[in-house]
Amino acid sequence: MELVKEAKAEIREMDLQQAHGKHQSEEVVIIDVRETHEFSGGHIPGAHHISRGMLEFKADSHPALKDKDREILVYCKTGGRAALAAQQLKKMGYTNVHSIQGGMDAWDDADHPVHKP
């Protein structure tokens, strides 16, 4: 948890209401860093899946992440993995990265849209 605390001190978190507004306007790239089985169970519509463990290997070649200045929202279940992922993306040169405060649990609790395949 100390690593998550350090990451949150270095990144920007976006509150749920603002993240929902950005999602509706399609202004951002949304990255789900949860594991495949979590993503398959339901995710924010339009989110791209790159599990936290594969982020450093896949980010640079992912078509949605070609523009390192584009706004990116990252989320996981509750926020820890997303904070670590946002911190890593920042280190990789992405300039406009936020994690979604509260993650998928908060998104779902607020009754925002969830894609369930």
PDB file of C-alpha atoms in Angstrom:
ATOM      1  CA  MET A   1       0.000   0.000   0.000  1.00  0.00           C
ATOM      2  CA  GLU A   2       2.979   2.316   0.484  1.00  0.00           C
ATOM      3  CA  LEU A   3       3.696   2.183  -3.261  1.00  0.00           C
ATOM      4  CA  VAL A   4       0.094   3.140  -4.028  1.00  0.00           C
ATOM      5  CA  LYS A   5       0.296   6.045  -1.582  1.00  0.00           C
ATOM      6  CA  GLU A   6       3.484   7.262  -3.259  1.00  0.00           C
ATOM      7  CA  ALA A   7       1.923   6.901  -6.711  1.00  0.00           C
ATOM      8  CA  LYS A   8      -1.165   8.874  -5.696  1.00  0.00           C
ATOM      9  CA  ALA A   9       1.107  11.695  -4.530  1.00  0.00           C
ATOM     10  CA  GLU A  10       2.641  11.861  -8.028  1.00  0.00           C
ATOM     11  CA  ILE A  11      -0.440  11.526 -10.220  1.00  0.00           C
ATOM     12  CA  ARG A  12      -3.731  13.296 -10.737  1.00  0.00           C
ATOM     13  CA  GLU A  13      -6.980  11.600  -9.799  1.00  0.00           C
ATOM     14  CA  MET A  14     -10.214  12.586 -11.487  1.00  0.00           C
ATOM     15  CA  ASP A  15     -13.414  12.469  -9.514  1.00  0.00           C
ATOM     16  CA  LEU A  16     -16.161  10.172 -10.692  1.00  0.00           C
ATOM     17  CA  GLN A  17     -18.525  12.897 -11.895  1.00  0.00           C
ATOM     18  CA  GLN A  18     -15.874  14.554 -14.039  1.00  0.00           C
ATOM     19  CA  ALA A  19     -14.725  11.178 -15.414  1.00  0.00           C
ATOM     20  CA  HIS A  20     -18.303  10.322 -16.341  1.00  0.00           C
ATOM     21  CA  GLY A  21     -18.668  13.636 -18.164  1.00  0.00           C
ATOM     22  CA  LYS A  22     -15.451  13.050 -20.091  1.00  0.00           C
ATOM     23  CA  HIS A  23     -16.632   9.526 -20.963  1.00  0.00           C
ATOM     24  CA  GLN A  24     -19.932  10.828 -22.301  1.00  0.00           C
ATOM     25  CA  SER A  25     -18.210  13.439 -24.444  1.00  0.00           C
ATOM     26  CA  GLU A  26     -15.710  10.867 -25.748  1.00  0.00           C
ATOM     27  CA  GLU A  27     -12.868  13.335 -25.116  1.00  0.00           C
ATOM     28  CA  VAL A  28     -10.572  10.759 -23.538  1.00  0.00           C
ATOM     29  CA  VAL A  29      -8.976   7.369 -23.942  1.00  0.00           C
ATOM     30  CA  ILE A  30     -10.050   5.070 -21.122  1.00  0.00           C
ATOM     31  CA  ILE A  31      -7.757   2.235 -20.080  1.00  0.00           C
ATOM     32  CA  ASP A  32      -8.905  -0.623 -17.836  1.00  0.00           C
ATOM     33  CA  VAL A  33      -5.868  -2.108 -16.094  1.00  0.00           C
ATOM     34  CA  ARG A  34      -7.695  -4.935 -14.334  1.00  0.00           C
ATOM     35  CA  GLU A  35      -7.109  -8.584 -15.152  1.00  0.00           C
ATOM     36  CA  THR A  36      -8.843 -10.170 -18.163  1.00  0.00           C
ATOM     37  CA  HIS A  37     -11.481 -11.977 -16.095  1.00  0.00           C
ATOM     38  CA  GLU A  38     -12.391  -8.708 -14.346  1.00  0.00           C
ATOM     39  CA  PHE A  39     -12.663  -6.837 -17.647  1.00  0.00           C
ATOM     40  CA  SER A  40     -14.794  -9.649 -19.110  1.00  0.00           C
ATOM     41  CA  GLY A  41     -17.186  -9.373 -16.164  1.00  0.00           C
ATOM     42  CA  GLY A  42     -18.044  -5.772 -17.054  1.00  0.00           C
ATOM     43  CA  HIS A  43     -16.218  -2.583 -17.947  1.00  0.00           C
ATOM     44  CA  ILE A  44     -16.737   1.046 -18.842  1.00  0.00           C
ATOM     45  CA  PRO A  45     -18.088   1.117 -22.416  1.00  0.00           C
ATOM     46  CA  GLY A  46     -15.356   1.943 -24.891  1.00  0.00           C
ATOM     47  CA  ALA A  47     -12.534   1.173 -22.455  1.00  0.00           C
ATOM     48  CA  HIS A  48      -9.390  -0.436 -23.802  1.00  0.00           C
ATOM     49  CA  HIS A  49      -8.053  -3.361 -21.805  1.00  0.00           C
ATOM     50  CA  ILE A  50      -4.373  -3.491 -20.893  1.00  0.00           C
ATOM     51  CA  SER A  51      -3.790  -5.359 -17.649  1.00  0.00           C
ATOM     52  CA  ARG A  52      -1.481  -3.626 -15.181  1.00  0.00           C
ATOM     53  CA  GLY A  53       1.143  -6.336 -15.548  1.00  0.00           C
ATOM     54  CA  MET A  54       1.370  -5.810 -19.314  1.00  0.00           C
ATOM     55  CA  LEU A  55       1.170  -2.016 -19.441  1.00  0.00           C
ATOM     56  CA  GLU A  56       4.865  -1.317 -19.998  1.00  0.00           C
ATOM     57  CA  PHE A  57       4.973  -3.903 -22.790  1.00  0.00           C
ATOM     58  CA  LYS A  58       1.811  -2.853 -24.648  1.00  0.00           C
ATOM     59  CA  ALA A  59       1.321   0.895 -24.139  1.00  0.00           C
ATOM     60  CA  ASP A  60       3.708   2.161 -26.815  1.00  0.00           C
ATOM     61  CA  SER A  61       2.269  -0.138 -29.483  1.00  0.00           C
ATOM     62  CA  HIS A  62      -1.407   0.292 -28.570  1.00  0.00           C
ATOM     63  CA  PRO A  63      -3.215   2.345 -31.264  1.00  0.00           C
ATOM     64  CA  ALA A  64      -5.251   4.328 -28.713  1.00  0.00           C
ATOM     65  CA  LEU A  65      -2.065   5.453 -26.963  1.00  0.00           C
ATOM     66  CA  LYS A  66      -0.094   6.744 -29.967  1.00  0.00           C
ATOM     67  CA  ASP A  67      -0.593  10.406 -28.975  1.00  0.00           C
ATOM     68  CA  LYS A  68       1.275  10.845 -25.695  1.00  0.00           C
ATOM     69  CA  ASP A  69      -0.448  14.198 -25.106  1.00  0.00           C
ATOM     70  CA  ARG A  70      -4.010  12.885 -25.400  1.00  0.00           C
ATOM     71  CA  GLU A  71      -6.005  12.757 -22.187  1.00  0.00           C
ATOM     72  CA  ILE A  72      -6.038   9.276 -20.679  1.00  0.00           C
ATOM     73  CA  LEU A  73      -8.191   7.969 -17.830  1.00  0.00           C
ATOM     74  CA  VAL A  74      -7.015   4.799 -16.123  1.00  0.00           C
ATOM     75  CA  TYR A  75      -9.092   2.667 -13.789  1.00  0.00           C
ATOM     76  CA  CYS A  76      -9.046  -0.624 -11.919  1.00  0.00           C
ATOM     77  CA  LYS A  77     -11.363  -2.078  -9.270  1.00  0.00           C
ATOM     78  CA  THR A  78     -10.830   0.505  -6.513  1.00  0.00           C
ATOM     79  CA  GLY A  79      -7.917   2.716  -7.576  1.00  0.00           C
ATOM     80  CA  GLY A  80      -4.638   1.167  -6.437  1.00  0.00           C
ATOM     81  CA  ARG A  81      -3.541  -0.487  -9.665  1.00  0.00           C
ATOM     82  CA  ALA A  82      -4.788   2.520 -11.627  1.00  0.00           C
ATOM     83  CA  ALA A  83      -2.622   4.867  -9.557  1.00  0.00           C
ATOM     84  CA  LEU A  84       0.430   2.689 -10.210  1.00  0.00           C
ATOM     85  CA  ALA A  85      -0.455   2.494 -13.916  1.00  0.00           C
ATOM     86  CA  ALA A  86      -0.954   6.257 -14.214  1.00  0.00           C
ATOM     87  CA  GLN A  87       2.382   6.819 -12.502  1.00  0.00           C
ATOM     88  CA  GLN A  88       4.087   4.443 -14.932  1.00  0.00           C
ATOM     89  CA  LEU A  89       2.431   6.027 -17.985  1.00  0.00           C
ATOM     90  CA  LYS A  90       3.648   9.401 -16.770  1.00  0.00           C
ATOM     91  CA  LYS A  91       7.196   7.987 -16.507  1.00  0.00           C
ATOM     92  CA  MET A  92       6.806   6.667 -20.063  1.00  0.00           C
ATOM     93  CA  GLY A  93       6.159  10.181 -21.355  1.00  0.00           C
ATOM     94  CA  TYR A  94       2.374  10.414 -21.349  1.00  0.00           C
ATOM     95  CA  THR A  95       1.562  13.965 -20.316  1.00  0.00           C
ATOM     96  CA  ASN A  96      -2.155  13.995 -19.514  1.00  0.00           C
ATOM     97  CA  VAL A  97      -2.958  10.915 -17.433  1.00  0.00           C
ATOM     98  CA  HIS A  98      -5.497  10.632 -14.610  1.00  0.00           C
ATOM     99  CA  SER A  99      -6.761   7.733 -12.566  1.00  0.00           C
ATOM    100  CA  ILE A 100     -10.494   7.523 -11.886  1.00  0.00           C
ATOM    101  CA  GLN A 101     -11.080   7.988  -8.177  1.00  0.00           C
ATOM    102  CA  GLY A 102     -12.781   4.923  -6.685  1.00  0.00           C
ATOM    103  CA  GLY A 103     -12.322   2.818  -9.815  1.00  0.00           C
ATOM    104  CA  MET A 104     -14.865   0.432 -11.294  1.00  0.00           C
ATOM    105  CA  ASP A 105     -16.540  -0.176  -7.942  1.00  0.00           C
ATOM    106  CA  ALA A 106     -17.403   3.521  -7.606  1.00  0.00           C
ATOM    107  CA  TRP A 107     -18.425   3.744 -11.282  1.00  0.00           C
ATOM    108  CA  ASP A 108     -20.788   0.802 -10.893  1.00  0.00           C
ATOM    109  CA  ASP A 109     -22.146   2.053  -7.535  1.00  0.00           C
ATOM    110  CA  ALA A 110     -23.032   5.366  -9.211  1.00  0.00           C
ATOM    111  CA  ASP A 111     -25.060   3.447 -11.817  1.00  0.00           C
ATOM    112  CA  HIS A 112     -22.950   4.728 -14.688  1.00  0.00           C
ATOM    113  CA  PRO A 113     -23.070   2.579 -17.837  1.00  0.00           C
ATOM    114  CA  VAL A 114     -21.261  -0.746 -17.714  1.00  0.00           C
ATOM    115  CA  HIS A 115     -20.696  -2.986 -20.721  1.00  0.00           C
ATOM    116  CA  LYS A 116     -21.310  -6.597 -19.766  1.00  0.00           C
ATOM    117  CA  PRO A 117     -20.436  -8.964 -22.624  1.00  0.00           C
TER     118      PRO A 117
END
